[in-house]
Amino acid sequence: MTWNIPNILTVFRLIAAPAVLIALAFLARPYGDWVALGLFVGASVTDFLDGYLARKWNQQSKFGAMLDPIADKAMVVIALVAVAAMSQLAPLIAIPAALIIFREVFVSGLREFLGADAGRLAVTKLAKWKTTVQMVAIAVLFARPLFDHYLGMQTIGMDGATVEGILDGTISDEVGLRWKYYGLLFGHYGGIVLINLAAALTLITGWDYFAKSLPFLREEK
């Protein structure tokens, strides 16, 4: 094993994957939410950095090449399980999450079957956009409970008319309720839109990968 900075970042991403779920399961709110969000965002950044630094510093290694896709898949799958559980399996979140997980497992199995030929199937720009949208969607869904928590804490003891007046601007917003409320709305509806968009891109790129692999799957006569 080669312990350089790119590989250390990849190992961090691999460790962060189960740590996200552990934080949510064992830490009280909002600490578990903060830790999960921080770990996921940090891991998403390393997903870009490790490959970039490995190429820039000419530090590619077999260890990194083996571990990088494993860390990617582990982070995405575990994070999707977490957001689906946090939503109490709400269909608009749980179904796209399941589709994304299905695609990741299917493509991973296909790559393993193709072996050396898998390297001949180039990653498309759409696949890179898929990854970006996927990461943003999960981060937004991780952030949503934080807005919910702080909005709820700051409205304790307020009557409904006061809260409504602050939100519609007729009463001065001295504690920042308005931006937390809009953050909650974006975290909910924006997260749903983004994860469904990510699922659509995931299925399109998965089908594209499968279609390109068909020549390698034909039985020789």
Tab-separated table of C-alpha atoms in Angstrom:
chain	number	residue	atom	x	y	z
A	1	MET	CA	0.000	0.000	0.000
A	2	THR	CA	1.196	3.511	-0.840
A	3	TRP	CA	0.393	6.087	1.852
A	4	ASN	CA	0.362	9.387	0.021
A	5	ILE	CA	-2.087	12.280	0.431
A	6	PRO	CA	-4.506	11.140	-2.339
A	7	ASN	CA	-4.753	7.671	-0.807
A	8	ILE	CA	-5.181	9.073	2.706
A	9	LEU	CA	-8.085	11.180	1.421
A	10	THR	CA	-9.626	8.086	-0.157
A	11	VAL	CA	-9.294	6.153	3.129
A	12	PHE	CA	-10.930	9.088	4.948
A	13	ARG	CA	-13.868	8.881	2.542
A	14	LEU	CA	-14.161	5.149	3.129
A	15	ILE	CA	-14.181	5.593	6.922
A	16	ALA	CA	-16.579	8.538	6.710
A	17	ALA	CA	-19.203	6.412	4.939
A	18	PRO	CA	-20.286	4.284	7.948
A	19	ALA	CA	-19.435	7.135	10.344
A	20	VAL	CA	-22.296	9.181	8.833
A	21	LEU	CA	-24.863	6.566	9.851
A	22	ILE	CA	-23.216	5.970	13.239
A	23	ALA	CA	-23.356	9.710	14.017
A	24	LEU	CA	-27.055	9.890	13.174
A	25	ALA	CA	-27.819	6.757	15.187
A	26	PHE	CA	-25.909	7.567	18.374
A	27	LEU	CA	-25.540	11.348	18.662
A	28	ALA	CA	-28.368	13.542	19.881
A	29	ARG	CA	-29.805	16.219	17.635
A	30	PRO	CA	-28.537	18.530	16.334
A	31	TYR	CA	-25.012	17.159	16.907
A	32	GLY	CA	-25.580	14.002	14.879
A	33	ASP	CA	-26.969	16.059	12.007
A	34	TRP	CA	-23.973	18.411	12.057
A	35	VAL	CA	-21.467	15.546	12.158
A	36	ALA	CA	-23.247	13.637	9.361
A	37	LEU	CA	-23.427	16.740	7.163
A	38	GLY	CA	-19.786	17.640	7.838
A	39	LEU	CA	-18.556	14.121	7.118
A	40	PHE	CA	-20.552	13.863	3.910
A	41	VAL	CA	-19.501	17.276	2.568
A	42	GLY	CA	-15.883	16.567	3.516
A	43	ALA	CA	-16.016	13.182	1.817
A	44	SER	CA	-17.579	14.737	-1.300
A	45	VAL	CA	-14.715	17.234	-1.507
A	46	THR	CA	-12.132	14.455	-1.186
A	47	ASP	CA	-13.861	12.633	-4.053
A	48	PHE	CA	-12.620	15.425	-6.304
A	49	LEU	CA	-9.342	16.151	-4.517
A	50	ASP	CA	-7.844	12.674	-4.330
A	51	GLY	CA	-8.035	12.057	-8.079
A	52	TYR	CA	-6.931	15.599	-8.925
A	53	LEU	CA	-3.926	15.476	-6.603
A	54	ALA	CA	-2.961	11.964	-7.726
A	55	ARG	CA	-2.802	13.165	-11.340
A	56	LYS	CA	-1.170	16.509	-10.544
A	57	TRP	CA	1.539	14.981	-8.341
A	58	ASN	CA	1.846	11.776	-10.402
A	59	GLN	CA	0.912	9.677	-7.376
A	60	GLN	CA	-1.458	7.169	-8.953
A	61	SER	CA	-1.237	3.756	-7.334
A	62	LYS	CA	-2.919	0.363	-7.559
A	63	PHE	CA	-4.079	0.778	-3.955
A	64	GLY	CA	-5.807	4.070	-4.773
A	65	ALA	CA	-7.285	2.751	-8.020
A	66	MET	CA	-8.756	-0.205	-6.125
A	67	LEU	CA	-10.047	1.739	-3.118
A	68	ASP	CA	-11.423	4.866	-4.825
A	69	PRO	CA	-14.539	3.311	-6.449
A	70	ILE	CA	-15.231	1.298	-3.286
A	71	ALA	CA	-15.139	4.476	-1.167
A	72	ASP	CA	-17.376	6.277	-3.678
A	73	LYS	CA	-20.015	3.561	-3.698
A	74	ALA	CA	-19.918	3.070	0.080
A	75	MET	CA	-20.418	6.774	0.744
A	76	VAL	CA	-23.291	7.150	-1.720
A	77	VAL	CA	-25.132	3.976	-0.691
A	78	ILE	CA	-24.855	4.556	3.070
A	79	ALA	CA	-25.766	8.248	2.751
A	80	LEU	CA	-28.840	7.351	0.675
A	81	VAL	CA	-29.917	4.784	3.264
A	82	ALA	CA	-29.548	7.504	5.902
A	83	VAL	CA	-31.601	10.147	4.077
A	84	ALA	CA	-34.301	7.596	3.238
A	85	ALA	CA	-34.502	6.601	6.915
A	86	MET	CA	-34.551	10.257	8.025
A	87	SER	CA	-37.494	10.874	5.696
A	88	GLN	CA	-39.297	7.874	7.245
A	89	LEU	CA	-39.262	6.252	3.801
A	90	ALA	CA	-41.215	9.085	2.161
A	91	PRO	CA	-41.815	7.798	-1.399
A	92	LEU	CA	-40.428	10.909	-3.143
A	93	ILE	CA	-37.103	10.328	-1.374
A	94	ALA	CA	-36.989	6.575	-0.741
A	95	ILE	CA	-37.861	5.533	-4.328
A	96	PRO	CA	-35.184	7.652	-6.094
A	97	ALA	CA	-32.712	6.593	-3.390
A	98	ALA	CA	-33.499	2.930	-4.119
A	99	LEU	CA	-33.114	3.504	-7.873
A	100	ILE	CA	-29.722	5.136	-7.393
A	101	ILE	CA	-28.544	2.286	-5.144
A	102	PHE	CA	-29.812	-0.264	-7.685
A	103	ARG	CA	-27.884	1.436	-10.481
A	104	GLU	CA	-24.684	1.611	-8.423
A	105	VAL	CA	-24.867	-2.100	-7.575
A	106	PHE	CA	-25.765	-3.052	-11.162
A	107	VAL	CA	-22.945	-1.034	-12.748
A	108	SER	CA	-20.433	-2.255	-10.152
A	109	GLY	CA	-21.363	-5.852	-10.945
A	110	LEU	CA	-21.164	-5.151	-14.669
A	111	ARG	CA	-17.726	-3.573	-14.287
A	112	GLU	CA	-16.517	-6.587	-12.312
A	113	PHE	CA	-17.803	-8.959	-14.991
A	114	LEU	CA	-16.194	-6.973	-17.816
A	115	GLY	CA	-12.858	-6.920	-16.020
A	116	ALA	CA	-10.157	-5.278	-18.157
A	117	ASP	CA	-12.725	-4.325	-20.819
A	118	ALA	CA	-14.488	-2.030	-18.301
A	119	GLY	CA	-11.671	0.490	-18.680
A	120	ARG	CA	-12.587	0.915	-22.361
A	121	LEU	CA	-15.978	2.402	-21.431
A	122	ALA	CA	-15.185	6.068	-20.847
A	123	VAL	CA	-16.958	8.135	-18.186
A	124	THR	CA	-19.230	10.673	-19.896
A	125	LYS	CA	-19.807	14.310	-18.944
A	126	LEU	CA	-23.394	13.409	-18.061
A	127	ALA	CA	-22.101	10.835	-15.573
A	128	LYS	CA	-19.988	13.549	-13.939
A	129	TRP	CA	-23.046	15.801	-13.716
A	130	LYS	CA	-24.950	12.883	-12.209
A	131	THR	CA	-22.356	12.564	-9.472
A	132	THR	CA	-22.427	16.304	-8.749
A	133	VAL	CA	-26.238	16.490	-8.548
A	134	GLN	CA	-26.275	13.359	-6.403
A	135	MET	CA	-23.811	14.817	-3.893
A	136	VAL	CA	-25.631	18.163	-3.709
A	137	ALA	CA	-29.009	16.442	-3.270
A	138	ILE	CA	-27.781	14.310	-0.376
A	139	ALA	CA	-26.079	17.304	1.302
A	140	VAL	CA	-29.307	19.344	1.041
A	141	LEU	CA	-31.326	16.484	2.549
A	142	PHE	CA	-28.799	16.169	5.392
A	143	ALA	CA	-29.098	19.925	6.059
A	144	ARG	CA	-32.910	19.911	6.190
A	145	PRO	CA	-33.208	18.519	9.772
A	146	LEU	CA	-30.885	21.268	11.021
A	147	PHE	CA	-33.207	24.009	9.745
A	148	ASP	CA	-36.151	22.091	11.201
A	149	HIS	CA	-34.434	21.794	14.606
A	150	TYR	CA	-33.374	25.415	14.972
A	151	LEU	CA	-36.662	26.761	13.623
A	152	GLY	CA	-38.539	24.600	16.113
A	153	MET	CA	-36.317	25.626	19.046
A	154	GLN	CA	-36.689	29.337	18.321
A	155	THR	CA	-40.468	29.208	17.963
A	156	ILE	CA	-41.032	27.491	21.327
A	157	GLY	CA	-43.370	29.701	23.326
A	158	MET	CA	-44.392	31.819	20.331
A	159	ASP	CA	-48.040	31.855	19.344
A	160	GLY	CA	-49.014	31.089	15.780
A	161	ALA	CA	-49.895	34.687	14.944
A	162	THR	CA	-46.453	35.910	15.985
A	163	VAL	CA	-44.690	33.271	13.941
A	164	GLU	CA	-46.886	34.042	10.932
A	165	GLY	CA	-46.249	37.779	11.337
A	166	ILE	CA	-42.477	37.272	11.421
A	167	LEU	CA	-42.561	35.056	8.358
A	168	ASP	CA	-44.720	37.425	6.296
A	169	GLY	CA	-42.646	40.456	7.327
A	170	THR	CA	-45.214	42.351	9.379
A	171	ILE	CA	-43.253	41.685	12.582
A	172	SER	CA	-39.521	42.326	12.893
A	173	ASP	CA	-37.449	39.136	12.529
A	174	GLU	CA	-34.902	39.547	15.333
A	175	VAL	CA	-33.871	35.889	15.638
A	176	GLY	CA	-33.533	34.906	11.973
A	177	LEU	CA	-36.686	32.801	11.715
A	178	ARG	CA	-37.327	33.794	8.128
A	179	TRP	CA	-34.088	32.455	6.633
A	180	LYS	CA	-34.385	29.269	8.688
A	181	TYR	CA	-37.926	28.802	7.394
A	182	TYR	CA	-36.869	29.271	3.776
A	183	GLY	CA	-33.890	27.008	4.412
A	184	LEU	CA	-36.315	24.354	5.662
A	185	LEU	CA	-38.487	24.751	2.570
A	186	PHE	CA	-35.487	24.482	0.264
A	187	GLY	CA	-34.118	21.534	2.207
A	188	HIS	CA	-37.427	19.720	1.807
A	189	TYR	CA	-38.652	20.608	-1.681
A	190	GLY	CA	-35.226	21.354	-3.161
A	191	GLY	CA	-33.897	18.093	-1.774
A	192	ILE	CA	-36.792	16.159	-3.300
A	193	VAL	CA	-36.316	17.799	-6.702
A	194	LEU	CA	-32.555	17.260	-6.666
A	195	ILE	CA	-32.626	13.616	-5.581
A	196	ASN	CA	-35.243	12.804	-8.232
A	197	LEU	CA	-33.143	14.608	-10.839
A	198	ALA	CA	-30.123	12.638	-9.639
A	199	ALA	CA	-32.124	9.410	-9.955
A	200	ALA	CA	-33.138	10.296	-13.528
A	201	LEU	CA	-29.530	11.066	-14.494
A	202	THR	CA	-28.421	7.898	-12.727
A	203	LEU	CA	-30.805	5.726	-14.753
A	204	ILE	CA	-29.871	7.443	-18.031
A	205	THR	CA	-26.131	7.014	-17.445
A	206	GLY	CA	-26.668	3.464	-16.184
A	207	TRP	CA	-28.545	2.544	-19.355
A	208	ASP	CA	-25.848	4.231	-21.461
A	209	TYR	CA	-23.160	2.200	-19.708
A	210	PHE	CA	-25.147	-1.014	-20.169
A	211	ALA	CA	-25.757	-0.286	-23.875
A	212	LYS	CA	-22.044	0.365	-24.455
A	213	SER	CA	-21.158	-2.883	-22.677
A	214	LEU	CA	-23.429	-5.057	-24.860
A	215	PRO	CA	-20.718	-5.835	-27.469
A	216	PHE	CA	-18.601	-7.300	-24.656
A	217	LEU	CA	-21.513	-9.415	-23.355
A	218	ARG	CA	-22.356	-11.229	-26.586
A	219	GLU	CA	-21.708	-14.961	-26.574
A	220	GLU	CA	-19.002	-16.065	-28.985
A	221	LYS	CA	-20.195	-18.619	-31.534
